Amino acid sequence: MTTLTALARALAVESGYAQPVRTVRHVHLSDRPLVFIPLQLAGEANAPLAALVGDDREKPRLLAVYEPRNRNQRFEFAAELAESVILPYIEGYAAGEPGEKDAYADAPQVLVPGPAAVTFTRLLGRSTRFRRTDGEWAVPASVPVLGWWLTYLAERAEHPSSSLLLPMTKALSAHWATGQSEAEDQNLASLVRWIAPPPGMTGFEAAREAEDPQAWPPAGPATDPDFDRDVLVGLIAMIRDASGVGGAALERARGALAAALATQLEQTWALMWQGVDLLRSLPEGGHVAGRWGDDRFSFTTNMRYFREGGFPQARRDGAVRAAARLSRLEREQRELEVGSAYDDPLVMAEYRMTGEAFRGTVTEAQRDRRVQEPGKKGAGALRPLIVVEAAEDVLVAPDAKVTCPAHPKQKGVVRDVRPQPGGATVRVEIELSGGMGRGSGPAPAGTMPAVGEAVVYTTLTGEFMPLPKFPDPELTPWTHGGPPPPYVPRDEDGNEAWQ
Amino acid sequence: MDETVEELEERITALRAGVRRAVLDGDGPLAGALRRDLRHAERAWDAALDSASTDSASTDSASTAWPGTDAGDAAAPVRPGVMHVPSARDPAGPGAEPGLGDGRGRGALLPLREQVHEALSLLQVPAAPRLIATVHEAFFALAFPTARLTSLRRDEERSFRSAPFARPYYICAALSADYLAPSRGLLAISTWPAERRIIGSLSPRVDFLVSAINVARAIEQVPEPVPAARALLSRFAANVRGSSGAGGRSFGPAGRIDPQVVIRAAQAELEVHAEEDQRTRAGAARRARDQLDDAQQLFGAGIRRPRSGEDDEDEDEDGRPGRKAAGGR
Amino acid sequence: MDGGFTDIEARLARLRGGQLPETYDARKIAALAGNPGCRRRSVLDAAAVEKRRVASYIGFPAPFGQSPFAMARESAFQAQVKDNGAMELLALLREVLGLDLAEAHYDDLGDVAGNVNQGLRYAHTRQVLTAVPQRRGTMFDHPLLRFRVAGRHAYLQPDLVAFRHDATFHVVMVRSFPVIDGQADSSGVAAAAIQSAVFVLALRDLLAGAGLDGDAMVHHETVLVTPRDFANQPVASLLDVRKQLATVRRQVARMDRVEDIIAPLPGDLTFDLDADDKGVPRRRPGDLADAVGCVPASYSPECLGACEMCFFCREEASEHGDTGVLGKAVREDLGGIESVARALRLARGQGPGPVPPDLAEAATIVRRAARLRGEAMAGDGAVPGHGAVPGAGTVINEGTGAS
């Protein structure tokens, strides 16, 4: 939360409509995303109940588990989800064999309603990836494959810059501020309706209306307890009874359950695609393609590993792996912040708010200034100096390294910060280097800010410390548990009861 | 039904193989189509089995009805709880094999009280309905819903009171050592010595250990124990210290438990508890014989109101150093 | 018990009116710790008003429900670990508490010779748990404890209490949410921890009442038993609930001081539904809502998962235009300004009158934010796509001058 977002929320309260807090879209959005809305049975550890899933908004596919507490039916669900939807969708992005340094042209993107569905995906992956396809507890071959990929997707969802598995509430609330709390934004229906209410209603009214779970079933994976009590209990009992009879009675009972589950999923399906439309209405930010490139590369690498017969992911990371991963995630977070600020003036405004950036007008520009470095001969290095007059507080101190998003390759060092008489403006001197060609004359026009130009300078830079070196897992110190045994799936993993 | 159960099973096997091949070949559409066929075949198989069991149930049900049990059971031959055959796809018995052989027919002919008697005779100690049902499924190849046992004790008591000792045995209650009241949810056999039907503080543990020993012994006598029997033993073994292998509490189907190890471990712990438990049970049994009539000795003393409010002393400890006698005040 | 206390009791009874006092369980007592600063909640709880009923009657039914599947699963798992002389539970307790082999007693305190009267069960529990140690036993199933809240006793039933050879008791909680690869749902663990703290306090009271050193004898580590991974196999973990003990103690003490909150309220105030002899309320809902409104609330979004009155209080706070409706963080980011309208007036530099000195800093912050937002939204011209969204792109009038 920042003051700018808080202000946007206040404006949303006043106007009755959600307010944008981003001017461009900061997440990748596939041309053909796969929408996945899972439901689970209350009280059980990750017992799938139903899912509405597909990449065609006109043709959602309903998968239902008719006795969610029966482990065989759970695996049938997993197999059907794998074979009819998820695996063909993923495979569709992995045709051919790209070179060692190349990535597939595109990658799969799975959209789920919210963070709880990401957890569901992770746990479904966890409960299926170790399954054995032979022996007493054999499952269909597609089940552990599904587990492999769901685990991969859920892991990527923890990467701040990844869009492979995207929770819709998170994506929408990153771009719009509603007039309700963050907790209430977790409700997909009320969030979407704050942003885009039906005609004749304010966002506030539409969102409040969407809080009635009877009219607007929860987006899952948890179901409405009243639905469980009033509808589901009876239908599941009916199916159990009909199982003894079989034939038409059983088909009828299953049909009734499927129809009831569909009522709990259809509105969420529509909301998910409405969310897709809303996100598409924003132009894509400049750094999004680069981040998606990382996703494509990650997908490609993992597909290669998978096809080479890679083991399922371990239950837990060893100490070294965990530390390296954390460090990578932190770095990605920082990269995401910088990229977003460069792409989006509303994000940059947040840094101006905290003094990490300032905006002003260039009043002087010495394009041919050169500096003689100690011990070097010649004309000296080209170090133009500009003066920026800012009509706002400048908290950047002398010697700070700054960058102008319009000239991201050019480095600046603050030489002087001086409030002007009268206190209305601040005069900032910045020395520039790089990005001006190799000529011997002054910096060519257009390679650096010109007098009269409005510029933003920020201490946020795209330069990062190199990732710290971690020891090889084999060298894990004993204080961190010693070297982990290399992960090899054991029989125990596959035989774990799932009841 | 167009195909017989055997034909369906052949087709299911073939379809499973086909699905696996198609998935390995990366042929998603074919795999999906085959899986659909497979599911249809499996449903047909279920239906075929169900209709088979329904047929046999309707012929048997007349003889399973027992006077005094709920009339509904006899009157509803289509949904006979007794006949319920756990299939491999049934939550009641994951891993139970569809074909179990001869045992089922015999068990099905027995009235419920006989089945309970069979299971309790194997365990030799008072047990809760759930364990009785599990033991029966494991050793007599028949599961029955535990809900049906709740009315059994009441029916037996009615029967006893109208014609005492008319039957060779009754399914009766276990009595709590302190108040000689029926112990919640436990069933016993009337011909057992009173001591065995008394439940003191240590008795639940002692009875569990005895059950474990008797289940282990029974398994040794069965040439091919069904999965339900092995599952029961490994569950028991996991909770007797020193009776299961490494890890102690893993009961995957791969690990076969050695019944002798379970027996030795349970006996070792039993020795620790036996004396104290015996003392409690003998004392309470003596009181039961002195204070209760025949029906009460089997089905428990009625609920006795305390004299007054909270600070009631136990009224039935008669000076004996029972565990609950000495208040901390 | 002195006379003053009786006055309070009478006053609380009047507030409650003809309704039966709501019974407390550990869940409800634990929930009291949620928003200790809310006077409305303190008064309603102290008077044992059934908030759920009041909330629905005044048109704001609480969104709390539990799925029958969740309840069935919970009781099935409870039954499973207690089956066969609690064999699974004993194996776990031996592991986490280091019980001796001889410590295997199991006493069911769920009834007294078939009688389930609470007073009787409580007396029986007290008798059994305060017996001399060598006769005390190990596992006590369904014990019944008492806990004093706002001058009344509530009966509480922990899942199980275990007693160990070193003369310490441990409260045992059995919950059906899974621990998967050593990770459990944190909200589930937090709820179990605070509930078990309530049981610890109640058990300490019971022992202290018998002249024993309850604080020393009831361990602050409670045992949480949950299913492991995706199977039904149970696993036990120890929870250190010292912090939760302090929280519950503080909140309960606060409720005992409820007279301070009641004192300024109108003498004839009541939350009575005025039910007729068939139990049908006759009071005008608006009238009851006004009565509830007499006691100030302090609504925050955290109330949504915790208090039955939450929708009523949210509506009230929304009508007042409270920034707190948006969350504590938003209020802080707006410099602590409590009203949305005022925050926006300050942001726009619209009077009336000069900025009061105590809001000068907050005003500076919001004006700066408003100016930056306006610049950023306008600076890049039209933002495509916004046209479709009514009200989107509302730009604040720029404040005049910077700081």
mmCIF file of C-alpha atoms in Angstrom, chain A residues 61 66-67 69-73 76 79-80 83 133 136-137 140-142 241 243-247 251 254 495 499, chain B residues 19-20 23-24 28 31-32 35-36 39 42-43 46-47 50-51 54 79 88-91 94 227 230 252-254:
data_model
loop_
_atom_site.group_PDB
_atom_site.id
_atom_site.type_symbol
_atom_site.label_atom_id
_atom_site.label_comp_id
_atom_site.label_asym_id
_atom_site.label_seq_id
_atom_site.Cartn_x
_atom_site.Cartn_y
_atom_site.Cartn_z
ATOM 1 C CA ARG A 61 -15.340 -27.853 -19.761
ATOM 2 C CA TYR A 66 -19.104 -37.669 -7.963
ATOM 3 C CA GLU A 67 -17.765 -38.999 -4.666
ATOM 4 C CA ARG A 69 -13.960 -38.712 -0.672
ATOM 5 C CA ASN A 70 -13.169 -41.662 -2.901
ATOM 6 C CA ARG A 71 -9.506 -41.689 -3.812
ATOM 7 C CA ASN A 72 -10.025 -43.530 -7.096
ATOM 8 C CA GLN A 73 -12.420 -40.884 -8.268
ATOM 9 C CA GLU A 76 -9.932 -40.157 -12.323
ATOM 10 C CA ALA A 79 -6.412 -38.026 -15.146
ATOM 11 C CA GLU A 80 -9.245 -36.358 -16.982
ATOM 12 C CA GLU A 83 -5.586 -35.699 -20.532
ATOM 13 C CA THR A 133 1.762 -46.024 -12.411
ATOM 14 C CA GLU A 136 -1.068 -52.013 -6.052
ATOM 15 C CA TRP A 137 -1.894 -48.299 -6.011
ATOM 16 C CA PRO A 140 -3.126 -43.563 -14.905
ATOM 17 C CA ALA A 141 0.172 -42.479 -16.458
ATOM 18 C CA SER A 142 -1.058 -38.939 -16.939
ATOM 19 C CA ASP A 241 -27.685 -44.598 -3.219
ATOM 20 C CA SER A 243 -24.541 -46.491 -7.174
ATOM 21 C CA GLY A 244 -26.251 -49.574 -5.822
ATOM 22 C CA VAL A 245 -28.764 -49.456 -8.618
ATOM 23 C CA GLY A 246 -26.617 -48.178 -11.439
ATOM 24 C CA GLY A 247 -27.832 -47.441 -14.923
ATOM 25 C CA GLU A 251 -26.642 -41.205 -14.637
ATOM 26 C CA ARG A 254 -24.638 -37.597 -11.625
ATOM 27 C CA ASN A 495 2.441 -45.360 -1.898
ATOM 28 C CA GLN A 499 -7.913 -41.328 1.233
ATOM 29 C CA VAL B 19 -4.908 -45.475 -22.639
ATOM 30 C CA ARG B 20 -1.428 -45.958 -21.245
ATOM 31 C CA VAL B 23 -0.487 -41.268 -23.302
ATOM 32 C CA LEU B 24 3.034 -42.545 -23.779
ATOM 33 C CA GLY B 28 -3.907 -36.819 -26.266
ATOM 34 C CA ALA B 31 -6.102 -41.161 -24.856
ATOM 35 C CA GLY B 32 -9.089 -39.005 -24.030
ATOM 36 C CA ARG B 35 -10.513 -43.019 -21.268
ATOM 37 C CA ARG B 36 -14.092 -42.146 -21.990
ATOM 38 C CA ARG B 39 -15.085 -45.029 -17.861
ATOM 39 C CA GLU B 42 -16.120 -49.329 -15.627
ATOM 40 C CA ARG B 43 -19.551 -47.969 -14.960
ATOM 41 C CA ASP B 46 -20.143 -51.545 -11.533
ATOM 42 C CA ALA B 47 -23.703 -51.771 -12.652
ATOM 43 C CA ASP B 50 -24.458 -54.296 -8.398
ATOM 44 C CA SER B 51 -27.257 -56.023 -10.183
ATOM 45 C CA THR B 54 -28.951 -57.222 -5.689
ATOM 46 C CA ARG B 79 -30.912 -51.996 -0.478
ATOM 47 C CA ALA B 88 -12.502 -51.675 -5.357
ATOM 48 C CA ARG B 89 -14.019 -48.301 -6.123
ATOM 49 C CA ASP B 90 -15.865 -48.002 -2.857
ATOM 50 C CA PRO B 91 -14.738 -45.596 -0.139
ATOM 51 C CA PRO B 94 -10.087 -49.063 -0.959
ATOM 52 C CA PRO B 227 -6.064 -56.478 2.262
ATOM 53 C CA ARG B 230 -3.486 -56.787 6.604
ATOM 54 C CA GLY B 252 2.119 -48.762 3.330
ATOM 55 C CA PRO B 253 0.807 -51.819 1.590
ATOM 56 C CA ALA B 254 4.319 -52.841 0.644
#
